[in-house]
Tab-separated table of C-alpha atoms in Angstrom:
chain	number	residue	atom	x	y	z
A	1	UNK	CA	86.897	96.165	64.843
A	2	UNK	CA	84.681	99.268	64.061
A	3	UNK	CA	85.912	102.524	65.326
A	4	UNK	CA	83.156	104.404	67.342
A	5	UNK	CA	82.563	107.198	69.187
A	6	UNK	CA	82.351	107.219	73.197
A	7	UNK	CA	78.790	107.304	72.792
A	8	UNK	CA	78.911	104.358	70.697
A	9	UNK	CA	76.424	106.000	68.232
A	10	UNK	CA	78.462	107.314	65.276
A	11	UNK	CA	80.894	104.603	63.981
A	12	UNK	CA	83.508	106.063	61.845
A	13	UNK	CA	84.084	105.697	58.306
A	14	UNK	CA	87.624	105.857	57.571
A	15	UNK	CA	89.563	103.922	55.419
A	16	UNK	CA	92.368	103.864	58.195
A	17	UNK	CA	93.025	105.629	61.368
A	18	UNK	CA	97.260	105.939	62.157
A	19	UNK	CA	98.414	106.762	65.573
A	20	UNK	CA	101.578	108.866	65.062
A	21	UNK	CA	104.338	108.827	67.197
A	22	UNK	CA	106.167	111.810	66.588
A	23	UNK	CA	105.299	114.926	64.495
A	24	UNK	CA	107.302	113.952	61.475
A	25	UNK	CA	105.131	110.334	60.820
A	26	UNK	CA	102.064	112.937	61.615
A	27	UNK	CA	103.632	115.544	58.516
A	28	UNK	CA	104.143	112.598	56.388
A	29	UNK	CA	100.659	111.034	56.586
A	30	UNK	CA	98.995	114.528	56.275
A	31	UNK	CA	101.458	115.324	52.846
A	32	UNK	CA	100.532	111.712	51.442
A	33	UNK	CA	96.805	112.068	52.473
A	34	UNK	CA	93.909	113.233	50.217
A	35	UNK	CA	91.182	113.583	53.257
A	36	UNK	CA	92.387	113.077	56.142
A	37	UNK	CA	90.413	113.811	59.862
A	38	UNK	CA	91.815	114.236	62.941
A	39	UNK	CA	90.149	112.757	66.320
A	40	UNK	CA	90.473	113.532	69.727
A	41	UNK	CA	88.875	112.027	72.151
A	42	UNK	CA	85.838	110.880	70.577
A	43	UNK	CA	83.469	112.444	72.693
A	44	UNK	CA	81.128	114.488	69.883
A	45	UNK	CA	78.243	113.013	69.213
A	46	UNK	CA	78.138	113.559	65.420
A	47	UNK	CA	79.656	112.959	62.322
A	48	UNK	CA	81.964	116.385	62.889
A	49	UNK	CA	85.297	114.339	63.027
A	50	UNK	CA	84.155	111.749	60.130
A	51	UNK	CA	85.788	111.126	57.064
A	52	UNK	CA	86.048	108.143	54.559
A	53	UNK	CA	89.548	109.386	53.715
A	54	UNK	CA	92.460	108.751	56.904
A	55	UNK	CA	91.750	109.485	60.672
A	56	UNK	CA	95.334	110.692	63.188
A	57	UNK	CA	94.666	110.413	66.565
A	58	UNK	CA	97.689	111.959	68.194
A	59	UNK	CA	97.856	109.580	71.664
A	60	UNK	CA	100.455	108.116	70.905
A	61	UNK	CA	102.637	111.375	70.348
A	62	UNK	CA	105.534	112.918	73.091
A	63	UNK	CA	103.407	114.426	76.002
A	64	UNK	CA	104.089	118.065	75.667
A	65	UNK	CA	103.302	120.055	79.024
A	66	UNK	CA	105.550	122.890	79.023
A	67	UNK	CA	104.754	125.774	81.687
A	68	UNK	CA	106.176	129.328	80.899
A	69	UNK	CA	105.933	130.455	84.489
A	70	UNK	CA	106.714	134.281	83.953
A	71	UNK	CA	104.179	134.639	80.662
A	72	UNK	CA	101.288	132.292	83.120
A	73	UNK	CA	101.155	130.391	79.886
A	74	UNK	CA	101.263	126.498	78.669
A	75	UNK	CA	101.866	124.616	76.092
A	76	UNK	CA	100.036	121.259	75.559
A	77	UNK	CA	100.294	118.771	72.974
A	78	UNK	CA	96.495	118.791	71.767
A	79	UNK	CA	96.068	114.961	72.612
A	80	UNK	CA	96.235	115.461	75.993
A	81	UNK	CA	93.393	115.195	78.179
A	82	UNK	CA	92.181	118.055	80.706
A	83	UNK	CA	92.391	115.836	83.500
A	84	UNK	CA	96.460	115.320	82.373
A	85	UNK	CA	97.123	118.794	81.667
A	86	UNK	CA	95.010	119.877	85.043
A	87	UNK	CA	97.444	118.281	87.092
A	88	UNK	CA	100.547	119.070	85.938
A	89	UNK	CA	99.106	122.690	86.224
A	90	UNK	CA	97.682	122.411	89.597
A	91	UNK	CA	101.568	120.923	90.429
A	92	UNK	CA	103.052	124.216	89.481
A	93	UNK	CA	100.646	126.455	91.468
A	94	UNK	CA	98.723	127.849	88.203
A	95	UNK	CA	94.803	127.115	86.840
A	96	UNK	CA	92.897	127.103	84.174
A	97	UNK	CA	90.052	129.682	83.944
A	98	UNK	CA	87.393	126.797	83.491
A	99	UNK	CA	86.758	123.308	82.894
A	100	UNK	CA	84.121	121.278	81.438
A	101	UNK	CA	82.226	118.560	82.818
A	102	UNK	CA	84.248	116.046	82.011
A	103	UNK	CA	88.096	116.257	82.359
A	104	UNK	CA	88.599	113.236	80.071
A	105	UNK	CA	88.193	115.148	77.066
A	106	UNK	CA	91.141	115.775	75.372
A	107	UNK	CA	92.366	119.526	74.591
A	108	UNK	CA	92.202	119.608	71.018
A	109	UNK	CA	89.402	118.380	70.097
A	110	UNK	CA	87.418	120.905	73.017
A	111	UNK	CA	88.862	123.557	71.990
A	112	UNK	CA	88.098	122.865	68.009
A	113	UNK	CA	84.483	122.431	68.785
A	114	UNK	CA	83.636	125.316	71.336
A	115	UNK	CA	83.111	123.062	74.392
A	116	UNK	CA	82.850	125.202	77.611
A	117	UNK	CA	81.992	124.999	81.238
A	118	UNK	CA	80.168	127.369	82.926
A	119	UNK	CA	79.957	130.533	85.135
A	120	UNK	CA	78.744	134.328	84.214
A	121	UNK	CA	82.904	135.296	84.465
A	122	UNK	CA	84.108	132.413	82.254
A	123	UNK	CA	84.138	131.675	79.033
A	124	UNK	CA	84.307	128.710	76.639
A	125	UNK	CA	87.759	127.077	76.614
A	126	UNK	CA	88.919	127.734	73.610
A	127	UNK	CA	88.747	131.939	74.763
A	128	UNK	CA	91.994	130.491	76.992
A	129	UNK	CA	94.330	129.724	73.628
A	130	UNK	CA	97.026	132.430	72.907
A	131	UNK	CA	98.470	129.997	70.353
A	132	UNK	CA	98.361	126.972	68.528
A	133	UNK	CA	100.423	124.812	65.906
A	134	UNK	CA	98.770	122.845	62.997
A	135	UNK	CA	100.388	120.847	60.146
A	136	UNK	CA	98.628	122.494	56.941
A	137	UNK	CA	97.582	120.366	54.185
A	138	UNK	CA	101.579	120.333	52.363
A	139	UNK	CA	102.698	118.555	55.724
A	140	UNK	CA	104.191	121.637	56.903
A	141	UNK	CA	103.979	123.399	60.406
A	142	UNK	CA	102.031	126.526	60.778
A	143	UNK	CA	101.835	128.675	64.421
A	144	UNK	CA	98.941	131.261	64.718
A	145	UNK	CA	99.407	133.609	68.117
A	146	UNK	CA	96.976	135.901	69.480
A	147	UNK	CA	96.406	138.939	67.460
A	148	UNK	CA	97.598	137.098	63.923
A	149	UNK	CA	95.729	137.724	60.968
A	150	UNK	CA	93.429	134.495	61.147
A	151	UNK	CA	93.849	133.424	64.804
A	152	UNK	CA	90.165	134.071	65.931
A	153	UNK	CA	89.098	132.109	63.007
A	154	UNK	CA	92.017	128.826	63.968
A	155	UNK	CA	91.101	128.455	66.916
A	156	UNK	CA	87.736	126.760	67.148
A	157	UNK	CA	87.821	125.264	63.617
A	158	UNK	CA	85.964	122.076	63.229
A	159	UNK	CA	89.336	120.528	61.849
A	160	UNK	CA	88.641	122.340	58.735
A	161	UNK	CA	92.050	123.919	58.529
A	162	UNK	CA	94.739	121.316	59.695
A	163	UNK	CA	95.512	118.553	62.343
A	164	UNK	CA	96.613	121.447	65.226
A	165	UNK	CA	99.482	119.091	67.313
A	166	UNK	CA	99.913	122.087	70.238
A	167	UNK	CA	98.225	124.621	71.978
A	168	UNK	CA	99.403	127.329	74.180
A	169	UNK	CA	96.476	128.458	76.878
A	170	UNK	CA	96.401	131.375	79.396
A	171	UNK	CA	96.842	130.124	83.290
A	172	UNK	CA	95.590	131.815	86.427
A	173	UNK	CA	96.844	131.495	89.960
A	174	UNK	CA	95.736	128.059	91.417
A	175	UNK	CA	92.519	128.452	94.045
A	176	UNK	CA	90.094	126.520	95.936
A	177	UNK	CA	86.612	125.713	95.327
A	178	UNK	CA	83.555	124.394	97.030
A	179	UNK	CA	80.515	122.395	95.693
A	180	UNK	CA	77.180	122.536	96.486
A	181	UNK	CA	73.860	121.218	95.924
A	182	UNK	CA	70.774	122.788	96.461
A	183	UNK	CA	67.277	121.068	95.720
A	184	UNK	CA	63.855	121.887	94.879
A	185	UNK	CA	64.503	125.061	92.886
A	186	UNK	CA	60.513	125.936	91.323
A	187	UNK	CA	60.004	127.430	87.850
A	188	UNK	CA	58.599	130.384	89.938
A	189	UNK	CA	62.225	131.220	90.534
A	190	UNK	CA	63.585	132.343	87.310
A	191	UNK	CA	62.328	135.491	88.152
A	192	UNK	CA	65.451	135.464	89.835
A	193	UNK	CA	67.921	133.613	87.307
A	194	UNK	CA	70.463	135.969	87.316
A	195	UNK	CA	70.959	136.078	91.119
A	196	UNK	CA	70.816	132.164	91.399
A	197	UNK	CA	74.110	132.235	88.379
A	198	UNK	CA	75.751	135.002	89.738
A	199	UNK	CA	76.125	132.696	93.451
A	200	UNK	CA	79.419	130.540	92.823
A	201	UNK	CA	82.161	130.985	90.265
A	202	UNK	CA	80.492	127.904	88.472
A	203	UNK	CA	76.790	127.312	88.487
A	204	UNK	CA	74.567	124.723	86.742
A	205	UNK	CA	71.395	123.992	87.050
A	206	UNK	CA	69.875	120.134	86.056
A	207	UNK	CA	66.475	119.676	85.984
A	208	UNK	CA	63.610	117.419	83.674
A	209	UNK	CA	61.511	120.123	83.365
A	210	UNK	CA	59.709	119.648	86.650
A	211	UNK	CA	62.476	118.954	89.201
A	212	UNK	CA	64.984	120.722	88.920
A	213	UNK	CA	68.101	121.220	91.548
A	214	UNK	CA	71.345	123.443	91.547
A	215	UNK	CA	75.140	122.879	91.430
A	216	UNK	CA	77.062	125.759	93.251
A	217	UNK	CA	80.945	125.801	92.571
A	218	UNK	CA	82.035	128.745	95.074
A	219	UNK	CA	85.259	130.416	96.398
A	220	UNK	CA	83.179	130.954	99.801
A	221	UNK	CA	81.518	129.070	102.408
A	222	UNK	CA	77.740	129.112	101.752
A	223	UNK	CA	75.171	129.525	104.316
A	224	UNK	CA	71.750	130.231	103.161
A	225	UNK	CA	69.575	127.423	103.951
A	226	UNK	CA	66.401	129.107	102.304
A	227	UNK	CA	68.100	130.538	99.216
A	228	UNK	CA	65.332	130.792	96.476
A	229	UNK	CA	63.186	128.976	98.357
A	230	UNK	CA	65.886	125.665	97.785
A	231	UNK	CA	67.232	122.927	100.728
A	232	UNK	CA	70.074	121.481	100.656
A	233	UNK	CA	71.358	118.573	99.608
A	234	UNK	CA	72.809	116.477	102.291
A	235	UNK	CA	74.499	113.459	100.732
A	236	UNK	CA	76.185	113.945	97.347
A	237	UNK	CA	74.178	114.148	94.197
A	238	UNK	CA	74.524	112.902	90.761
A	239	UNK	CA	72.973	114.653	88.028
A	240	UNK	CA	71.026	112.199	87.155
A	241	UNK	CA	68.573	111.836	90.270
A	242	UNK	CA	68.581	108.599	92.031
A	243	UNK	CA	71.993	107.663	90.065
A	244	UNK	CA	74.717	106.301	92.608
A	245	UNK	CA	77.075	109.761	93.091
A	246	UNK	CA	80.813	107.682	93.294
A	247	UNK	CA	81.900	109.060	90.081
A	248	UNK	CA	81.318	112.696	91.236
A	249	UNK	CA	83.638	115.106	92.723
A	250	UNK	CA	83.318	116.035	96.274
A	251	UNK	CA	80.223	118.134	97.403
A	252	UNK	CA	78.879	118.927	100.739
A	253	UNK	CA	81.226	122.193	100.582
A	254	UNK	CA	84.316	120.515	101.130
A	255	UNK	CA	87.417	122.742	100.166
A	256	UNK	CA	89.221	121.241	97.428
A	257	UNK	CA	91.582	122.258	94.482
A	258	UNK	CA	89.896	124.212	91.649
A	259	UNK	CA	90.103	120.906	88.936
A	260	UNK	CA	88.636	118.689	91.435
A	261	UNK	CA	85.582	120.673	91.869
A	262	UNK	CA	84.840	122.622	88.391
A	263	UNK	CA	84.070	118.871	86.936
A	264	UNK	CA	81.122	117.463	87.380
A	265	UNK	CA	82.633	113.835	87.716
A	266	UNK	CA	86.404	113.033	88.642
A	267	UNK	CA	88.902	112.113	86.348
A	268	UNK	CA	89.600	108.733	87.825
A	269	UNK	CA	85.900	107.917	87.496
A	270	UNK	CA	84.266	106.656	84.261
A	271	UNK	CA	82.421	109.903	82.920
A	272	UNK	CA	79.074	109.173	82.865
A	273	UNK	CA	76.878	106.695	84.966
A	274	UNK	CA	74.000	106.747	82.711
A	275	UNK	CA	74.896	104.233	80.558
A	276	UNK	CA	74.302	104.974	76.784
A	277	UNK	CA	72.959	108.394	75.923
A	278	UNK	CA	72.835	111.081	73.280
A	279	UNK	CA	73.878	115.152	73.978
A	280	UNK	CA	72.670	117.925	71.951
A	281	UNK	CA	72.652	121.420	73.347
A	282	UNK	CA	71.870	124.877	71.880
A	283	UNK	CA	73.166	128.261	73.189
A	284	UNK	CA	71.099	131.289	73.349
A	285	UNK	CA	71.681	134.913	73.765
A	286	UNK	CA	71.954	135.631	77.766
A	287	UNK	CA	68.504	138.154	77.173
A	288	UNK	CA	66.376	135.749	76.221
A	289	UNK	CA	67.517	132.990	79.037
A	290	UNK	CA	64.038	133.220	80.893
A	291	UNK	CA	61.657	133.799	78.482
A	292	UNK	CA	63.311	130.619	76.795
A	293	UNK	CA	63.081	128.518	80.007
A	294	UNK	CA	59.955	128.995	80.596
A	295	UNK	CA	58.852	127.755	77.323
A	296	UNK	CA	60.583	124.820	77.574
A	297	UNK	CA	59.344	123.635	81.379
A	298	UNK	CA	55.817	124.426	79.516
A	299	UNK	CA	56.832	121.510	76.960
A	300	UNK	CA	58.903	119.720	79.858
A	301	UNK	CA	56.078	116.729	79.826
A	302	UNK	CA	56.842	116.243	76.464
A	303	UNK	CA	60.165	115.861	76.402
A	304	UNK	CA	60.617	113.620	79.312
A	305	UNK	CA	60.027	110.424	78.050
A	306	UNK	CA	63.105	110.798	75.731
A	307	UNK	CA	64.899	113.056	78.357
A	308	UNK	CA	67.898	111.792	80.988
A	309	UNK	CA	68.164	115.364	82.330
A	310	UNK	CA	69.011	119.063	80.692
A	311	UNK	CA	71.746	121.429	82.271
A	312	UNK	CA	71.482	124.850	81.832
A	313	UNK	CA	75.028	126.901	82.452
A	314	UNK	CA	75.927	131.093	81.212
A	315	UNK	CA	79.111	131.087	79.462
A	316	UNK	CA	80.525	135.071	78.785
A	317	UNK	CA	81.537	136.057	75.441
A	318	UNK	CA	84.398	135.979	73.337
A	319	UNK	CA	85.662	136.632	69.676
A	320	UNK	CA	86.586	134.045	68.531
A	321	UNK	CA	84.964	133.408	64.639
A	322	UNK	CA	83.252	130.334	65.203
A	323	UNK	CA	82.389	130.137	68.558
A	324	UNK	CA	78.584	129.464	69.513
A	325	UNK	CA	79.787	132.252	72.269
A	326	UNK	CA	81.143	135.113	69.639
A	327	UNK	CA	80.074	138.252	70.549
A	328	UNK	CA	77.672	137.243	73.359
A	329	UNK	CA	77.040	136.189	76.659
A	330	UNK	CA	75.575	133.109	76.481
A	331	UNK	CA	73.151	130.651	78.330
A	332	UNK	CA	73.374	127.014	76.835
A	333	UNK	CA	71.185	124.479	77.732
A	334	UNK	CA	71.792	121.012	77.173
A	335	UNK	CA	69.809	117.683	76.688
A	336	UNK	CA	71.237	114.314	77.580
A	337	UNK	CA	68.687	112.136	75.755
A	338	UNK	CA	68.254	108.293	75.645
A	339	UNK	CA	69.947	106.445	73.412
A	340	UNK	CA	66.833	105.508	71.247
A	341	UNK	CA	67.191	107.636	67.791
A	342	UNK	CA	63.412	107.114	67.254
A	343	UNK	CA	62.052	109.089	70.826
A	344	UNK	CA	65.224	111.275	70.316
A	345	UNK	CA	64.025	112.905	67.014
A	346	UNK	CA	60.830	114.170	67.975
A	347	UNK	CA	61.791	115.687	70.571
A	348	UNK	CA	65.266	117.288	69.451
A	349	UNK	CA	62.849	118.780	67.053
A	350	UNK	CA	60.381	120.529	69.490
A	351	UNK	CA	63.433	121.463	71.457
A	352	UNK	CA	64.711	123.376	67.868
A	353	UNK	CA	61.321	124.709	67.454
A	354	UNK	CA	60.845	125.758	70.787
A	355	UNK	CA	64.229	127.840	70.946
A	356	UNK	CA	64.089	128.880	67.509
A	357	UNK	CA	62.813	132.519	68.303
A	358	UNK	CA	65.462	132.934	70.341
A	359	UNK	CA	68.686	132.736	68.160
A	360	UNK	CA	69.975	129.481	69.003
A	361	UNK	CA	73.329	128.586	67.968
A	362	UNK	CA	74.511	124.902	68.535
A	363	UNK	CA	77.144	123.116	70.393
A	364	UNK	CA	79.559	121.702	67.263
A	365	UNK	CA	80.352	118.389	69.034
A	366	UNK	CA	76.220	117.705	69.689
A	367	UNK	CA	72.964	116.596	67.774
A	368	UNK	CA	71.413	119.095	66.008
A	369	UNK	CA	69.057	119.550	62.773
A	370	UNK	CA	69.112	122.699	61.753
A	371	UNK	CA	72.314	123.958	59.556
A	372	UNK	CA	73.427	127.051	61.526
A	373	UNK	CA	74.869	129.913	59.760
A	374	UNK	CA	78.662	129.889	58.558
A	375	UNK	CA	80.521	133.425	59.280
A	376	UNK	CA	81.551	134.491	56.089
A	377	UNK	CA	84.956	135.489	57.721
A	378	UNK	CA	85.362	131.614	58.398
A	379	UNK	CA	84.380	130.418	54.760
A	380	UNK	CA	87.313	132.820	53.476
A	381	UNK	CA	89.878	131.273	56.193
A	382	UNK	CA	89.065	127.836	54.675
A	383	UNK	CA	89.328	128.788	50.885
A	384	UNK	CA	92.571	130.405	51.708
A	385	UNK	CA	94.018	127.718	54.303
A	386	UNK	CA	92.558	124.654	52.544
A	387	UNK	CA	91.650	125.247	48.909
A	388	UNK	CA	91.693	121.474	47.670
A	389	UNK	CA	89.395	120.584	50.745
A	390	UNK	CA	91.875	118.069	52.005
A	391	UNK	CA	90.262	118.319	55.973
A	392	UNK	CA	87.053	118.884	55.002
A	393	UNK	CA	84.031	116.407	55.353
A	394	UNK	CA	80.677	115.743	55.231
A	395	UNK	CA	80.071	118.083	58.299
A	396	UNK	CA	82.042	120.879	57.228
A	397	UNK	CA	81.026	121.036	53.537
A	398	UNK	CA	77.752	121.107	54.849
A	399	UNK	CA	78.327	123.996	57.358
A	400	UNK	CA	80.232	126.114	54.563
A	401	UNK	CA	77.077	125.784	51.960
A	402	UNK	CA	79.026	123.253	49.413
């Protein structure tokens, strides 16, 4: 049976794909190996975790949840999925900053590719690691703290630089949210776009370009009924409009726990009620956010026929080497397309062109065209990490100029 990717859309390549149970198989493989991949979760939607050599996917390894209490720290084996490591967290009265969309996704494999959730505090959730361990390309163990010579350059890494078995990530005192929905917000209002993010501790807007509505994620009650001209929604919402809303998390400003609100759809849910689909989603200085909206409402009707919905979220800054977030606060905005490659193409294409004057930088585990830039910082770490290009592939000898 062919190995794919959630999507179904990329089916891997590998000569063999191992699921170690404990970290000494995993050390073995990786000594023996000549390429060799590592795969979380499987929810990119490119070739980024392809290889034709050997693919470890670490499910089948000892769950590792270990809280430090006193540092507000834990350590997670990287298999292990947000929605796992959420609850266990939640258990012992601590957070995480942020989540993504989805909590299925497993930790690794986020935090290699830069995946984030949103809000103008927050930032992507690799920014949360103060530590990580890797088995290097001899099959031995290597931990990289906060501060190390290297660190901001392991942390989101493509898989370029070993198969990273545990992370350690920041906590924060557990809280409650509350999720709203607000619809009919006009392109007339981005004259007001930082307001409208600034309103919950998560915000996202989805819209096709001509509808567009509002997801509020707040500490506080919210009263305005005629805030930026919106209504509210009064039964719960998908993202998709007219989609049935049973796989989302609870809306109508109910109180809840923080990582049953900060997803869009609940872990006990399938993650998507589109059906098939393709993702691809560019990030753009926070400066240029409106001037870059507006172009792309003005080419909304053509995009629409390939065109599920987009979300646009602000994601603050960090340092971390190859993060689409380093050095910048951030506005991404995302396309879930058909799953038609043909009507995709085109319009991926006038999305590029359209944001091209505005520094894009894309999201790792998405479509894109257009070979971003490599930090030259990065391209060193690799040399000096992984000289015989033993985790490299396709993707990241592409992305380092080779």
């Amino acid at each position: 049976m062919t190995l794919t990717n959630w999507a179904g859309n990329t089916a891997f390549r590998a000569r063999a794909v191992h699921h170690p149970v404990s970290l000494d198989e995993l050390r073995g493989l990786v000594a023996a190996g000549d390429r060799i991949r590592a795969l979380g979760s499987g929810h990119s939607f490119n070739d980024v975790a392809d290889t034709t050599g050997d693919l470890v996917v670490l499910d089948r390894m000892p769950e590792t949840i270990e809280i430090d209490s006193a540092a507000r720290r834990v350590r997670v084996g990287a298999g292990t999925t947000y929605a796992r490591l959420a609850e266990a967290v939640h258990a012992a009265g601590f957070a995480l900053e942020n989540m993504a969309s989805l909590p299925h996704i497993s930790v690794g494999g986020s935090v290699a590719t830069g995946t984030h959730g949103s809000g103008d505090a927050n930032r992507c959730l690799a920014a949360a690691v103060s530590g990580l361990e890797l088995v290097t390309a001899d099959g031995s163990v290597s931990s990289l703290s906060r501060g190390d010579d290297g660190f901001a350059g392991a942390v989101v890494s493509l898989g370029a630089l070993g198969v990273v078995t545990a992370l350690t990530l920041d906590l924060v005192p557990a809280f409650e949210l509350r999720q709203y929905v607000r619809e009919g917000l006009t392109p007339d209002a981005l004259d007001g776009f930082d307001d409208i993010m600034a309103n919950g501790y998560s915000v996202s807007l989805f819209t096709d370009w001509r509808d567009t509505r509002v997801w509020l994620k707040r500490r506080e009650e919210f009263t305005d009924d005629f805030w930026h001209g919106t209504r509210p929604a009064t039964a719960p919402q998908h993202p998709l409009a007219g989609m049935p809303a049973g796989a989302c998390t609870t809306q109508l400003g109910v109180p809840g726990p923080w990582h049953e609100r900060l997803p869009h759809f609940r872990a006990d849910a399938p993650p998507s009620g589109a059906g098939d689909e393709l993702q691809s989603e560019f990030l753009l200085p926070r400066a240029h956010a409106v001037a870059a909206l507006r172009e792309l409402y003005a080419v909304g009707d053509r995009l629409r026929p390939a065109l599920h919905v987009s979300e646009v979220r602000t994601i603050a800054a960090d340092d971390l080497w190859l993060s689409p977030f380093r050095d910048r606060d951030s506005v991404g905005v995302h396309f879930t397309w058909i799953r038609d490659v043909a009507a995709v193409l085109p319009a991926l294409d006038l999305v590029e062109q359209t944001l091209a004057p505005f520094d894009p930088r894309p999201h790792w585990g998405k479509l894109f065209t257009r070979r971003p830039d490599c930090p030259g910082d990065f391209r060193e770490l690799v040399r000096r990490m992984d000289p015989a290009g033993k985790f490299a592939n396709d993707f990241v000898r592409l992305l380092l100029g080779e």
